[in-house]
Amino acid sequence: MGPFLNEESVSMDFTSPPLSLKDNGFSTTTPDPSSTSKDEMERLNEELKKWKERVEKAEKAKADLLLCKLSADEEYDKAQEELIKLELQEKQHKDILLSRDIHERELCVLNQENAELKREIEKLKDDLVECSSELLQHAQIKKKIAEMKMKFTDMEDVKDDYPDMNTHCVFSVSTKIPFRLNQNQALLTFEDEQVAQRLIKMGKHTVNLDNKIADVRVKPFTLEMGIKFELHVTISGKKINVSEIPELSIPEDWMRDKLELNFYKSEQGGGGDVANVNYNKQSRTAVITFVRPGAANAFVRCAEYPFLVHGKRYRLPVSPHTSAHFEKFQVYCGISKKTILLKGIQEMEEDEESVQDMIEIHFQKPSNSGGEIEKIKYVSKGVACVCFEEDT
């Protein structure tokens, strides 16, 4: 049989420039008439014609792909340019936001000072006595009292007899008054109030801070209103509190009887006849009231008390029974004659503590109309909350 082309043996390169049929490995040979029939020759010529058509189509497809690649490269260059423009716009947007934040902070400080000036004007117009009376008549002040350490100062002689053997305590409580100290402001408290009043009358003061001259405004210092009251606490000599009572499948009357019998006689001493047992099954607590005054005092040092029921022994926490009420509730205004407020202090490169030291040194000198300073607080950035309490 004469020469023939196998489709699987032909590989086409679509990336290189088109070549002639001869360069692509195609050649025509004249078959030997003696070994090849006429039909076979026609079939081979027909097949060769088909392969030529395929090669022409492949070359055309390759040319189309090259055009697509050039178009894609142009689109890529355009996309790169757009990306650079977007990055530049984003950077400009960030710069605008940063500048806006700085202006907003400055505006916030100015608004705070403006609000403070408005509050000072309102204070001068209002009658503080009438305001305090109105608050007491038309408003209720509710405030949680934080846990604090108590200091025993003295014990007063009781003129009247107290047959119930109760312990009575009186606590004088006054709230700390917070003051908002804004940026570039300082509070100075002098030992001598005459120094503070002298500086307030001056109104403005020239301060030398690290060889930098600054004109600051000196303002009087007035606090918001605070409250004070007396807390009267009575520790009962006849009642005790019992908690963590076990949950048992018995009626409540039976539990009351068992509690009464259990506390009738105490292993630690004390106890005695029980006048009443107020038992709360849901909270698992009870209030035991004894007949004899002072019977409850024996349980003050007893944190837990044994409780026997159904042959099982429990330990029940025991605490004194107390009651409390308020007296002499008052609203007061704090006005410090020793403290001044400095405004308009210029920003400096030094740290806050160094600037505060320079302010303190300046106002301690009598030559600068100053004097000895008890306390000083300076804020260079942001705000700070300073608390004051009534002098005792």
CSV table of C-alpha atoms in Angstrom, one decimal:
chain,number,residue,atom,x,y,z
A,1,MET,CA,0.0,0.0,0.0
A,2,GLY,CA,1.1,3.5,-0.8
A,3,PRO,CA,2.0,6.3,1.8
A,4,PHE,CA,-0.8,7.5,4.3
A,5,LEU,CA,-1.4,10.0,6.9
A,6,ASN,CA,-2.5,9.0,10.4
A,7,GLU,CA,-4.6,11.7,12.3
A,8,GLU,CA,-3.3,10.8,15.7
A,9,SER,CA,0.4,11.2,14.6
A,10,VAL,CA,0.0,14.9,13.6
A,11,SER,CA,0.6,17.6,16.2
A,12,MET,CA,-0.1,21.3,15.5
A,13,ASP,CA,1.7,24.3,17.0
A,14,PHE,CA,-0.8,27.2,17.4
A,15,THR,CA,1.8,29.6,19.0
A,16,SER,CA,4.4,29.8,16.2
A,17,PRO,CA,3.9,31.7,12.9
A,18,PRO,CA,2.2,29.8,10.1
A,19,LEU,CA,4.5,27.7,7.9
A,20,SER,CA,4.1,26.3,4.4
A,21,LEU,CA,2.8,22.8,4.0
A,22,LYS,CA,6.2,21.5,3.2
A,23,ASP,CA,7.7,23.1,6.3
A,24,ASN,CA,5.0,21.6,8.4
A,25,GLY,CA,6.1,18.2,7.4
A,26,PHE,CA,3.7,17.6,4.5
A,27,SER,CA,5.1,16.5,1.1
A,28,THR,CA,3.6,14.8,-1.9
A,29,THR,CA,5.1,11.9,-3.6
A,30,THR,CA,4.2,10.1,-6.7
A,31,PRO,CA,3.3,6.6,-5.9
A,32,ASP,CA,4.6,3.7,-7.8
A,33,PRO,CA,1.8,2.8,-10.4
A,34,SER,CA,2.9,-0.7,-10.2
A,35,SER,CA,2.2,-1.0,-6.5
A,36,THR,CA,-0.7,1.4,-6.1
A,37,SER,CA,-4.1,1.2,-7.8
A,38,LYS,CA,-5.8,4.2,-9.3
A,39,ASP,CA,-8.6,4.2,-6.7
A,40,GLU,CA,-6.1,4.1,-3.9
A,41,MET,CA,-4.3,7.1,-5.4
A,42,GLU,CA,-7.5,9.1,-5.6
A,43,ARG,CA,-8.4,8.3,-2.0
A,44,LEU,CA,-5.0,9.4,-0.8
A,45,ASN,CA,-5.2,12.6,-2.8
A,46,GLU,CA,-8.6,13.3,-1.3
A,47,GLU,CA,-7.3,12.7,2.2
A,48,LEU,CA,-4.4,15.0,1.5
A,49,LYS,CA,-6.8,17.7,0.4
A,50,LYS,CA,-8.8,17.4,3.6
A,51,TRP,CA,-5.6,17.8,5.7
A,52,LYS,CA,-4.7,20.9,3.8
A,53,GLU,CA,-8.1,22.3,4.6
A,54,ARG,CA,-7.6,21.5,8.3
A,55,VAL,CA,-4.2,23.2,8.3
A,56,GLU,CA,-5.6,26.3,6.7
A,57,LYS,CA,-8.4,26.4,9.4
A,58,ALA,CA,-5.8,25.9,12.1
A,59,GLU,CA,-3.7,28.8,10.8
A,60,LYS,CA,-6.8,31.0,10.7
A,61,ALA,CA,-7.7,30.1,14.3
A,62,LYS,CA,-4.1,30.8,15.3
A,63,ALA,CA,-4.3,34.3,13.7
A,64,ASP,CA,-7.6,34.9,15.5
A,65,LEU,CA,-6.0,33.9,18.8
A,66,LEU,CA,-3.1,36.3,18.3
A,67,LEU,CA,-5.6,39.1,17.7
A,68,CYS,CA,-7.5,38.2,20.9
A,69,LYS,CA,-4.2,38.2,22.8
A,70,LEU,CA,-3.4,41.7,21.6
A,71,SER,CA,-6.8,42.9,22.6
A,72,ALA,CA,-6.5,41.3,26.0
A,73,ASP,CA,-3.1,43.0,26.5
A,74,GLU,CA,-4.7,46.4,25.8
A,75,GLU,CA,-7.5,45.7,28.2
A,76,TYR,CA,-5.0,44.6,30.9
A,77,ASP,CA,-3.0,47.9,30.4
A,78,LYS,CA,-6.3,49.9,30.8
A,79,ALA,CA,-7.2,47.9,33.9
A,80,GLN,CA,-3.7,48.7,35.4
A,81,GLU,CA,-4.2,52.4,34.8
A,82,GLU,CA,-7.7,52.3,36.4
A,83,LEU,CA,-6.2,50.5,39.4
A,84,ILE,CA,-3.6,53.1,39.9
A,85,LYS,CA,-6.2,55.8,39.7
A,86,LEU,CA,-8.4,54.0,42.3
A,87,GLU,CA,-5.4,53.7,44.7
A,88,LEU,CA,-4.7,57.4,44.3
A,89,GLN,CA,-8.3,58.3,45.0
A,90,GLU,CA,-8.4,56.0,48.0
A,91,LYS,CA,-5.3,57.7,49.5
A,92,GLN,CA,-6.8,61.1,48.9
A,93,HIS,CA,-10.1,59.9,50.6
A,94,LYS,CA,-8.1,58.7,53.7
A,95,ASP,CA,-6.3,62.0,53.9
A,96,ILE,CA,-9.7,63.8,53.8
A,97,LEU,CA,-11.1,61.5,56.6
A,98,LEU,CA,-8.0,62.1,58.7
A,99,SER,CA,-8.3,65.9,58.3
A,100,ARG,CA,-12.0,65.7,59.1
A,101,ASP,CA,-11.4,63.7,62.3
A,102,ILE,CA,-8.8,66.3,63.5
A,103,HIS,CA,-11.3,69.1,62.8
A,104,GLU,CA,-14.1,67.2,64.6
A,105,ARG,CA,-11.9,66.7,67.7
A,106,GLU,CA,-11.1,70.4,67.8
A,107,LEU,CA,-14.8,71.3,67.3
A,108,CYS,CA,-15.7,68.9,70.2
A,109,VAL,CA,-13.3,70.7,72.5
A,110,LEU,CA,-14.7,74.1,71.5
A,111,ASN,CA,-18.3,72.8,72.0
A,112,GLN,CA,-17.3,71.5,75.5
A,113,GLU,CA,-15.9,74.9,76.5
A,114,ASN,CA,-19.0,76.6,75.0
A,115,ALA,CA,-21.3,74.3,77.0
A,116,GLU,CA,-19.3,74.9,80.1
A,117,LEU,CA,-19.6,78.7,79.7
A,118,LYS,CA,-23.4,78.3,79.2
A,119,ARG,CA,-23.6,76.3,82.4
A,120,GLU,CA,-21.7,79.0,84.3
A,121,ILE,CA,-24.1,81.7,83.0
A,122,GLU,CA,-27.1,79.6,84.0
A,123,LYS,CA,-25.7,79.1,87.5
A,124,LEU,CA,-25.4,82.9,87.9
A,125,LYS,CA,-29.0,83.4,86.9
A,126,ASP,CA,-30.6,80.6,89.0
A,127,ASP,CA,-31.3,80.8,92.7
A,128,LEU,CA,-29.5,77.8,94.2
A,129,VAL,CA,-31.8,77.7,97.3
A,130,GLU,CA,-35.0,77.5,95.2
A,131,CYS,CA,-33.4,74.9,92.9
A,132,SER,CA,-32.4,72.7,95.9
A,133,SER,CA,-35.9,73.0,97.4
A,134,GLU,CA,-37.5,72.0,94.1
A,135,LEU,CA,-35.4,69.0,93.7
A,136,LEU,CA,-36.3,67.8,97.2
A,137,GLN,CA,-40.0,68.3,96.6
A,138,HIS,CA,-40.5,67.0,93.1
A,139,ALA,CA,-37.7,64.4,92.5
A,140,GLN,CA,-36.4,61.3,94.2
A,141,ILE,CA,-32.7,60.7,94.0
A,142,LYS,CA,-31.9,57.0,93.8
A,143,LYS,CA,-28.3,56.0,94.0
A,144,LYS,CA,-26.6,52.7,94.8
A,145,ILE,CA,-24.1,53.0,97.7
A,146,ALA,CA,-20.9,51.4,96.9
A,147,GLU,CA,-19.3,49.0,99.3
A,148,MET,CA,-16.8,50.9,101.5
A,149,LYS,CA,-14.7,50.6,104.6
A,150,MET,CA,-16.1,52.0,107.8
A,151,LYS,CA,-14.1,53.7,110.4
A,152,PHE,CA,-15.3,53.8,114.0
A,153,THR,CA,-14.8,57.3,115.4
A,154,ASP,CA,-16.7,57.5,118.8
A,155,MET,CA,-19.6,56.1,120.8
A,156,GLU,CA,-22.3,58.3,122.1
A,157,ASP,CA,-23.9,57.8,125.5
A,158,VAL,CA,-27.5,56.6,125.3
A,159,LYS,CA,-29.9,58.5,127.6
A,160,ASP,CA,-32.9,56.3,127.1
A,161,ASP,CA,-33.1,52.7,128.0
A,162,TYR,CA,-33.4,50.1,125.3
A,163,PRO,CA,-35.2,47.0,126.6
A,164,ASP,CA,-34.7,45.2,123.3
A,165,MET,CA,-30.9,45.3,123.6
A,166,ASN,CA,-30.6,46.5,120.0
A,167,THR,CA,-27.3,47.9,118.6
A,168,HIS,CA,-27.8,51.3,116.9
A,169,CYS,CA,-25.3,52.7,114.4
A,170,VAL,CA,-25.3,56.1,112.6
A,171,PHE,CA,-23.2,56.6,109.4
A,172,SER,CA,-22.7,60.1,107.9
A,173,VAL,CA,-22.4,59.7,104.1
A,174,SER,CA,-21.5,62.4,101.6
A,175,THR,CA,-21.1,61.8,97.8
A,176,LYS,CA,-18.0,62.7,95.9
A,177,ILE,CA,-18.7,65.4,93.3
A,178,PRO,CA,-17.2,64.7,89.9
A,179,PHE,CA,-15.7,67.6,87.8
A,180,ARG,CA,-14.9,67.3,84.1
A,181,LEU,CA,-11.4,68.7,83.4
A,182,ASN,CA,-11.0,69.3,79.6
A,183,GLN,CA,-8.0,69.4,77.4
A,184,ASN,CA,-5.3,72.0,78.1
A,185,GLN,CA,-6.8,72.9,81.5
A,186,ALA,CA,-5.5,72.6,85.0
A,187,LEU,CA,-6.8,72.7,88.6
A,188,LEU,CA,-4.7,74.1,91.4
A,189,THR,CA,-5.7,74.0,95.1
A,190,PHE,CA,-3.7,76.3,97.4
A,191,GLU,CA,-3.1,76.0,101.1
A,192,ASP,CA,-4.1,79.7,101.6
A,193,GLU,CA,-7.5,80.7,100.1
A,194,GLN,CA,-6.2,84.3,99.8
A,195,VAL,CA,-3.8,83.2,97.1
A,196,ALA,CA,-6.5,81.6,95.1
A,197,GLN,CA,-8.8,84.6,95.5
A,198,ARG,CA,-6.0,87.0,94.5
A,199,LEU,CA,-5.4,85.1,91.3
A,200,ILE,CA,-9.1,84.9,90.5
A,201,LYS,CA,-9.4,88.7,90.8
A,202,MET,CA,-6.5,89.1,88.3
A,203,GLY,CA,-8.6,87.2,85.7
A,204,LYS,CA,-5.6,86.6,83.4
A,205,HIS,CA,-2.1,85.5,84.3
A,206,THR,CA,1.1,85.3,82.3
A,207,VAL,CA,2.9,82.0,82.8
A,208,ASN,CA,6.5,81.2,81.9
A,209,LEU,CA,6.6,77.5,80.8
A,210,ASP,CA,10.1,76.4,79.7
A,211,ASN,CA,11.0,79.9,78.4
A,212,LYS,CA,7.6,80.1,76.6
A,213,ILE,CA,5.3,82.9,77.6
A,214,ALA,CA,1.6,81.9,77.8
A,215,ASP,CA,-1.4,84.0,78.8
A,216,VAL,CA,-3.9,81.8,80.7
A,217,ARG,CA,-7.4,82.6,82.0
A,218,VAL,CA,-8.0,82.1,85.8
A,219,LYS,CA,-11.6,81.1,86.6
A,220,PRO,CA,-13.3,80.5,89.9
A,221,PHE,CA,-14.1,76.8,90.7
A,222,THR,CA,-17.7,75.8,91.3
A,223,LEU,CA,-18.8,72.2,91.5
A,224,GLU,CA,-22.1,70.6,90.7
A,225,MET,CA,-24.6,69.7,93.5
A,226,GLY,CA,-23.9,66.7,95.8
A,227,ILE,CA,-25.9,64.9,98.5
A,228,LYS,CA,-25.2,63.9,102.1
A,229,PHE,CA,-27.3,62.0,104.6
A,230,GLU,CA,-27.2,59.9,107.7
A,231,LEU,CA,-27.7,56.2,107.5
A,232,HIS,CA,-29.2,54.8,110.7
A,233,VAL,CA,-28.7,51.0,111.1
A,234,THR,CA,-30.3,49.0,113.9
A,235,ILE,CA,-28.9,45.5,114.7
A,236,SER,CA,-31.7,43.6,116.4
A,237,GLY,CA,-31.0,41.9,119.8
A,238,LYS,CA,-34.0,39.6,119.4
A,239,LYS,CA,-33.9,38.6,115.7
A,240,ILE,CA,-31.5,36.5,113.6
A,241,ASN,CA,-31.5,35.6,109.9
A,242,VAL,CA,-31.1,32.0,108.8
A,243,SER,CA,-30.4,31.0,105.2
A,244,GLU,CA,-29.7,27.9,103.0
A,245,ILE,CA,-32.4,25.9,104.8
A,246,PRO,CA,-32.6,22.4,103.2
A,247,GLU,CA,-35.5,21.6,100.9
A,248,LEU,CA,-37.4,18.7,102.6
A,249,SER,CA,-40.7,17.0,101.6
A,250,ILE,CA,-42.5,18.2,104.7
A,251,PRO,CA,-45.2,20.8,105.2
A,252,GLU,CA,-44.1,24.4,106.0
A,253,ASP,CA,-45.7,24.3,109.5
A,254,TRP,CA,-43.5,21.3,110.4
A,255,MET,CA,-40.4,23.1,109.1
A,256,ARG,CA,-41.3,26.1,111.3
A,257,ASP,CA,-41.7,23.8,114.4
A,258,LYS,CA,-38.4,22.1,113.7
A,259,LEU,CA,-36.6,25.5,113.4
A,260,GLU,CA,-38.2,26.7,116.6
A,261,LEU,CA,-37.1,23.6,118.5
A,262,ASN,CA,-33.7,23.7,117.0
A,263,PHE,CA,-33.0,27.3,118.1
A,264,TYR,CA,-34.7,26.9,121.5
A,265,LYS,CA,-31.4,25.7,122.9
A,266,SER,CA,-28.2,26.6,121.3
A,267,GLU,CA,-25.0,24.4,121.5
A,268,GLN,CA,-23.0,27.6,121.5
A,269,GLY,CA,-25.1,29.1,124.3
A,270,GLY,CA,-27.8,31.8,124.0
A,271,GLY,CA,-31.1,31.1,122.3
A,272,GLY,CA,-34.2,30.5,124.4
A,273,ASP,CA,-38.0,30.8,123.9
A,274,VAL,CA,-38.9,31.7,120.3
A,275,ALA,CA,-41.6,34.2,119.8
A,276,ASN,CA,-42.0,33.8,116.1
A,277,VAL,CA,-40.5,32.0,113.0
A,278,ASN,CA,-41.0,33.7,109.7
A,279,TYR,CA,-40.1,31.0,107.2
A,280,ASN,CA,-39.9,31.5,103.4
A,281,LYS,CA,-39.8,28.2,101.5
A,282,GLN,CA,-38.9,29.7,98.1
A,283,SER,CA,-35.9,31.7,99.3
A,284,ARG,CA,-35.0,28.9,101.8
A,285,THR,CA,-34.6,31.6,104.5
A,286,ALA,CA,-36.2,32.4,107.9
A,287,VAL,CA,-36.2,35.1,110.5
A,288,ILE,CA,-36.2,33.8,114.1
A,289,THR,CA,-37.5,36.2,116.8
A,290,PHE,CA,-36.7,35.3,120.4
A,291,VAL,CA,-38.7,36.3,123.5
A,292,ARG,CA,-35.8,37.4,125.6
A,293,PRO,CA,-34.0,40.7,124.7
A,294,GLY,CA,-30.4,40.1,123.8
A,295,ALA,CA,-30.9,36.5,123.0
A,296,ALA,CA,-29.7,37.1,119.4
A,297,ASN,CA,-26.4,38.6,120.5
A,298,ALA,CA,-25.1,35.1,121.2
A,299,PHE,CA,-25.3,34.3,117.5
A,300,VAL,CA,-23.2,37.3,116.3
A,301,ARG,CA,-19.9,35.3,116.4
A,302,CYS,CA,-21.6,32.2,115.0
A,303,ALA,CA,-21.3,32.1,111.2
A,304,GLU,CA,-23.0,28.6,110.9
A,305,TYR,CA,-25.4,26.8,113.2
A,306,PRO,CA,-26.1,23.0,113.4
A,307,PHE,CA,-29.6,21.9,112.3
A,308,LEU,CA,-30.8,18.4,113.0
A,309,VAL,CA,-33.7,17.0,111.0
A,310,HIS,CA,-34.7,13.4,110.1
A,311,GLY,CA,-31.5,12.1,111.6
A,312,LYS,CA,-29.3,14.3,109.2
A,313,ARG,CA,-27.1,17.2,110.3
A,314,TYR,CA,-26.9,20.4,108.3
A,315,ARG,CA,-24.9,23.6,108.8
A,316,LEU,CA,-27.1,26.7,108.4
A,317,PRO,CA,-25.5,30.2,107.9
A,318,VAL,CA,-26.7,32.6,110.6
A,319,SER,CA,-26.4,36.5,110.5
A,320,PRO,CA,-27.7,39.4,112.5
A,321,HIS,CA,-31.1,40.9,111.5
A,322,THR,CA,-30.7,44.6,110.5
A,323,SER,CA,-32.9,47.4,109.5
A,324,ALA,CA,-31.9,50.8,108.1
A,325,HIS,CA,-33.3,54.2,107.2
A,326,PHE,CA,-32.1,57.6,106.0
A,327,GLU,CA,-32.2,60.9,107.9
A,328,LYS,CA,-31.0,64.5,107.3
A,329,PHE,CA,-31.0,64.0,103.6
A,330,GLN,CA,-29.5,67.2,102.1
A,331,VAL,CA,-28.5,68.6,98.7
A,332,TYR,CA,-25.4,70.9,98.8
A,333,CYS,CA,-23.3,72.8,96.3
A,334,GLY,CA,-19.5,72.6,96.5
A,335,ILE,CA,-17.7,75.9,96.2
A,336,SER,CA,-14.0,75.8,96.8
A,337,LYS,CA,-12.3,79.1,97.8
A,338,LYS,CA,-8.8,77.5,97.6
A,339,THR,CA,-9.1,76.1,94.1
A,340,ILE,CA,-8.7,77.8,90.7
A,341,LEU,CA,-9.3,76.6,87.1
A,342,LEU,CA,-6.7,77.5,84.5
A,343,LYS,CA,-7.8,77.6,80.8
A,344,GLY,CA,-6.0,78.3,77.5
A,345,ILE,CA,-2.7,76.5,78.3
A,346,GLN,CA,-0.8,76.1,75.1
A,347,GLU,CA,0.2,72.7,73.8
A,348,MET,CA,3.8,71.8,74.4
A,349,GLU,CA,6.2,69.1,73.2
A,350,GLU,CA,7.0,68.1,76.8
A,351,ASP,CA,5.1,65.3,78.5
A,352,GLU,CA,2.1,66.0,80.7
A,353,GLU,CA,3.9,65.4,84.0
A,354,SER,CA,6.7,67.8,83.0
A,355,VAL,CA,4.3,70.6,82.1
A,356,GLN,CA,2.4,70.0,85.4
A,357,ASP,CA,5.6,70.4,87.3
A,358,MET,CA,6.4,73.7,85.5
A,359,ILE,CA,2.9,75.1,86.3
A,360,GLU,CA,3.3,74.1,89.9
A,361,ILE,CA,6.8,75.7,90.2
A,362,HIS,CA,5.5,78.9,88.6
A,363,PHE,CA,2.4,79.3,90.9
A,364,GLN,CA,4.4,78.4,94.1
A,365,LYS,CA,6.5,81.6,93.8
A,366,PRO,CA,5.2,84.6,95.7
A,367,SER,CA,6.7,86.8,93.1
A,368,ASN,CA,4.2,85.4,90.7
A,369,SER,CA,1.3,86.1,93.1
A,370,GLY,CA,1.3,82.4,94.1
A,371,GLY,CA,1.8,80.3,97.2
A,372,GLU,CA,2.1,76.8,98.5
A,373,ILE,CA,0.0,74.3,96.5
A,374,GLU,CA,-1.8,71.3,98.1
A,375,LYS,CA,-2.9,69.6,94.9
A,376,ILE,CA,-2.6,70.1,91.1
A,377,LYS,CA,-4.0,68.3,88.1
A,378,TYR,CA,-3.2,69.2,84.5
A,379,VAL,CA,-4.7,67.5,81.3
A,380,SER,CA,-2.9,67.9,78.0
A,381,LYS,CA,-5.0,65.5,75.9
A,382,GLY,CA,-8.6,64.3,76.2
A,383,VAL,CA,-10.5,64.8,79.4
A,384,ALA,CA,-10.2,63.7,83.0
A,385,CYS,CA,-12.7,63.3,85.8
A,386,VAL,CA,-11.7,64.8,89.2
A,387,CYS,CA,-13.7,64.0,92.3
A,388,PHE,CA,-14.2,66.3,95.3
A,389,GLU,CA,-15.8,65.6,98.6
A,390,GLU,CA,-17.1,67.8,101.4
A,391,ASP,CA,-14.6,69.0,103.9
A,392,THR,CA,-15.2,67.5,107.4
